[in-house]
Tab-separated table of C-alpha atoms in Angstrom:
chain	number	residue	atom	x	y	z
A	168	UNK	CA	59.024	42.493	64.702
A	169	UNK	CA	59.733	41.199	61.410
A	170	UNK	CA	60.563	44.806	59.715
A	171	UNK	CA	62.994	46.005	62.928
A	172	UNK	CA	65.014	42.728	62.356
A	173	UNK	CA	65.396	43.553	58.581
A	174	UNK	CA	66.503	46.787	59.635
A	175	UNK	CA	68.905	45.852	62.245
A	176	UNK	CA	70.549	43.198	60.066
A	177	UNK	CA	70.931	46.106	57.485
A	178	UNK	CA	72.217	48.677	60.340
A	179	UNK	CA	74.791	46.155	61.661
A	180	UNK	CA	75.577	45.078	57.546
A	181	UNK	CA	75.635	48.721	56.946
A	182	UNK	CA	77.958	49.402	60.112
A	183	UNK	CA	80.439	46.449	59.618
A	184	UNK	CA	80.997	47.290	55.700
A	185	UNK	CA	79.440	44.051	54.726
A	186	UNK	CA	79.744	43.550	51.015
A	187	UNK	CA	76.691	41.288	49.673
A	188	UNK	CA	73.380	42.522	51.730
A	189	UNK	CA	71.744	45.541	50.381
A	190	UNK	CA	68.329	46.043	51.646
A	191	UNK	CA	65.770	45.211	49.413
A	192	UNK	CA	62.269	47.004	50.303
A	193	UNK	CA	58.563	45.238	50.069
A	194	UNK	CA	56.753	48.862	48.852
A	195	UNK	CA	53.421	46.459	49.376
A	196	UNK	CA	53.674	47.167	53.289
A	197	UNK	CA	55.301	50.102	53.692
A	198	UNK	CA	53.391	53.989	53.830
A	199	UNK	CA	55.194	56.835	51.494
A	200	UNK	CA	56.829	58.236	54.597
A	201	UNK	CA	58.461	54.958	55.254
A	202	UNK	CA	59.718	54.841	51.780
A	203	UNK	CA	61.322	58.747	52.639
A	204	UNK	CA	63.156	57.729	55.329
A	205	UNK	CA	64.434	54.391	53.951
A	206	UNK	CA	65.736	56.578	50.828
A	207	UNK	CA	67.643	59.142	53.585
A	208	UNK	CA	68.878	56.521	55.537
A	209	UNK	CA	70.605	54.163	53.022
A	210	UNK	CA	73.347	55.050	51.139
A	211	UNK	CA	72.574	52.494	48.302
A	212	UNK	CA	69.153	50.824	48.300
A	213	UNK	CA	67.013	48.152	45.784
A	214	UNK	CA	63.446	48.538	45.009
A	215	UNK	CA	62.736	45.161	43.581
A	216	UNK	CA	59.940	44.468	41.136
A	217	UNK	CA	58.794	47.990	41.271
A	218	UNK	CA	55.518	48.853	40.323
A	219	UNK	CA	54.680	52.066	41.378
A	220	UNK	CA	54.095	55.482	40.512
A	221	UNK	CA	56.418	57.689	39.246
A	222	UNK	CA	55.984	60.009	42.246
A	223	UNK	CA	57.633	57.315	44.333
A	224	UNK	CA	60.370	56.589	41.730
A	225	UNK	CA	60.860	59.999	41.890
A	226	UNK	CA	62.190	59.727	45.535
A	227	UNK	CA	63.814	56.504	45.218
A	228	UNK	CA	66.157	57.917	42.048
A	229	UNK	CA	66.403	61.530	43.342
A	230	UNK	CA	68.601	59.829	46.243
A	231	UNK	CA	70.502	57.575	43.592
A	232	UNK	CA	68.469	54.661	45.159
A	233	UNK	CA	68.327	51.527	42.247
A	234	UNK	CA	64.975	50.158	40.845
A	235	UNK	CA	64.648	46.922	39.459
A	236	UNK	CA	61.626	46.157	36.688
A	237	UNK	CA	60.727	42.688	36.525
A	238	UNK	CA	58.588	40.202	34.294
A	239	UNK	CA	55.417	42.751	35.515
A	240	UNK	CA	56.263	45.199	32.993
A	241	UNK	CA	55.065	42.650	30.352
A	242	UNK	CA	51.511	42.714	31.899
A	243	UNK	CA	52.030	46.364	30.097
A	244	UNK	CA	49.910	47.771	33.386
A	245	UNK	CA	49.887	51.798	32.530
A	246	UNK	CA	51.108	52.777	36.115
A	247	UNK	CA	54.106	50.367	35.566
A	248	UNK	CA	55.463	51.092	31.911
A	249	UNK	CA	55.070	55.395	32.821
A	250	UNK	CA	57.285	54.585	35.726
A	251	UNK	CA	59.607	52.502	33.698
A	252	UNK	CA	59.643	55.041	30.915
A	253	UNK	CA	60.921	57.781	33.668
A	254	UNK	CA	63.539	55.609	35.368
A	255	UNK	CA	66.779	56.962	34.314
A	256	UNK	CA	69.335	54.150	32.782
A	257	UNK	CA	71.893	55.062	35.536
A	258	UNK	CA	69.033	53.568	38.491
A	259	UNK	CA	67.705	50.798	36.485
A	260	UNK	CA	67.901	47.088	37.545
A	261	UNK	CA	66.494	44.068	35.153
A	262	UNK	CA	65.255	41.168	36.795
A	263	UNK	CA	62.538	37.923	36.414
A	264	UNK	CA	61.582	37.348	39.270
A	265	UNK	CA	61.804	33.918	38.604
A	266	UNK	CA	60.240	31.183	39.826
A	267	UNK	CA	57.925	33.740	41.752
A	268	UNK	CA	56.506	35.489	39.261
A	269	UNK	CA	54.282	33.847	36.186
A	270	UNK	CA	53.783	34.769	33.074
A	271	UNK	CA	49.867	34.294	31.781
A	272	UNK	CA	49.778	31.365	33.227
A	273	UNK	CA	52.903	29.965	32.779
A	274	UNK	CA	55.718	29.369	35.358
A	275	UNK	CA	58.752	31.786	34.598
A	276	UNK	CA	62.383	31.021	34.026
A	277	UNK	CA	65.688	32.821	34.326
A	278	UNK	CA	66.231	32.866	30.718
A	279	UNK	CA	62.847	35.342	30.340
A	280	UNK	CA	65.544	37.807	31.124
A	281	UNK	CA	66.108	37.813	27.133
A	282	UNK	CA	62.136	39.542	27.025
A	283	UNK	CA	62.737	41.849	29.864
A	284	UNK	CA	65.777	43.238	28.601
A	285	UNK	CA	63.546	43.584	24.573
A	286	UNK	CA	61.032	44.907	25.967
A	287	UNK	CA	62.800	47.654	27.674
A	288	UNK	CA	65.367	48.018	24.592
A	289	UNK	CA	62.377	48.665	22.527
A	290	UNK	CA	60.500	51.115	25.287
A	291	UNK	CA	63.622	53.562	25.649
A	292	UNK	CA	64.252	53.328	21.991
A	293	UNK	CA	67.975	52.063	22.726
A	294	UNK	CA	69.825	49.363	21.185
A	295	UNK	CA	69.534	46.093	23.530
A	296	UNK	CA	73.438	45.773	23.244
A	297	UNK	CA	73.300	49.388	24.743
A	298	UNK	CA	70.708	48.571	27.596
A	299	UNK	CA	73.085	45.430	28.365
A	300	UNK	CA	75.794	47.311	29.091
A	301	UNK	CA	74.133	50.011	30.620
A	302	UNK	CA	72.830	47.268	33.475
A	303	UNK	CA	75.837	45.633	33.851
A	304	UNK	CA	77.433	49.245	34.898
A	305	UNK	CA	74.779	49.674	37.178
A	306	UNK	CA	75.638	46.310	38.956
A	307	UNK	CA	78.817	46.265	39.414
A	308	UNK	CA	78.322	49.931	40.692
A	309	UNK	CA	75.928	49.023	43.062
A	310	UNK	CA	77.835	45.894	44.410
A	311	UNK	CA	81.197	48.147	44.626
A	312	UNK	CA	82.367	45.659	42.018
């Protein structure tokens, strides 16, 4: 099945100390106690394009697990901006998403990283400079760079 051989490449990544393939989760098709396990099992672990509550963020950043906000937090859906508004800086990821995700109805680009990163700047109340830095941290941490 599709989800063992994600796991099993991750095991044997995991296993091998392979620097480059963190496991990246699809919340979409996986149950809450799915998500627990995946949190217990991985030492460091992505949630990309989160959208969720903040019960599940909860989990994810209680374990020191990262979560990455994409363009979706510009659709400014409620469930979305409370969870991004209780992410701590030290387990937040910026992303786009990009070409995947539109926005309106407009194709998106890498460089709408420059409205993801205002957006949040102006959410947490922190300088953009400040948020910049603050991600950059985060991902060299999380790549052991």
């Amino acid at each position: 099945r599709e989800g063992d051989i994600k796991y099993s490449y991750a095991d044997i990544s995991k296993s091998k100390n392979i620097i480059g393939y963190l496991p990246t989760i699809d919340l979409s098709t996986l149950p809450t106690t799915g998500l627990i396990l995946i949190v217990k099992f991985y030492e460091k672990i992505v949630f990309h394009c989160f959208s969720y509550s903040t019960s599940v963020l909860k989990k994810i950043t209680e374990k020191k697990g990262y979560v990455s906000f994409s363009l979706n937090i510009l659709r400014k859906k409620e469930e979305i901006i409370t969870s991004l508004k209780n992410c701590p800086l030290e387990c937040l990821l910026l992303e786009t998403d990009s070409p995947y995700m539109k926005i309106g109805n407009r194709d998106s680009f890498p460089y709408d990283i420059k409205e993801v990163y205002s957006f949040v700047a102006d959410l947490k109340s922190i300088e953009k400079k400040e948020l910049e830095e603050k991600i950059f941290y985060n991902t060299k941490r999380l790549f052991n760079i």
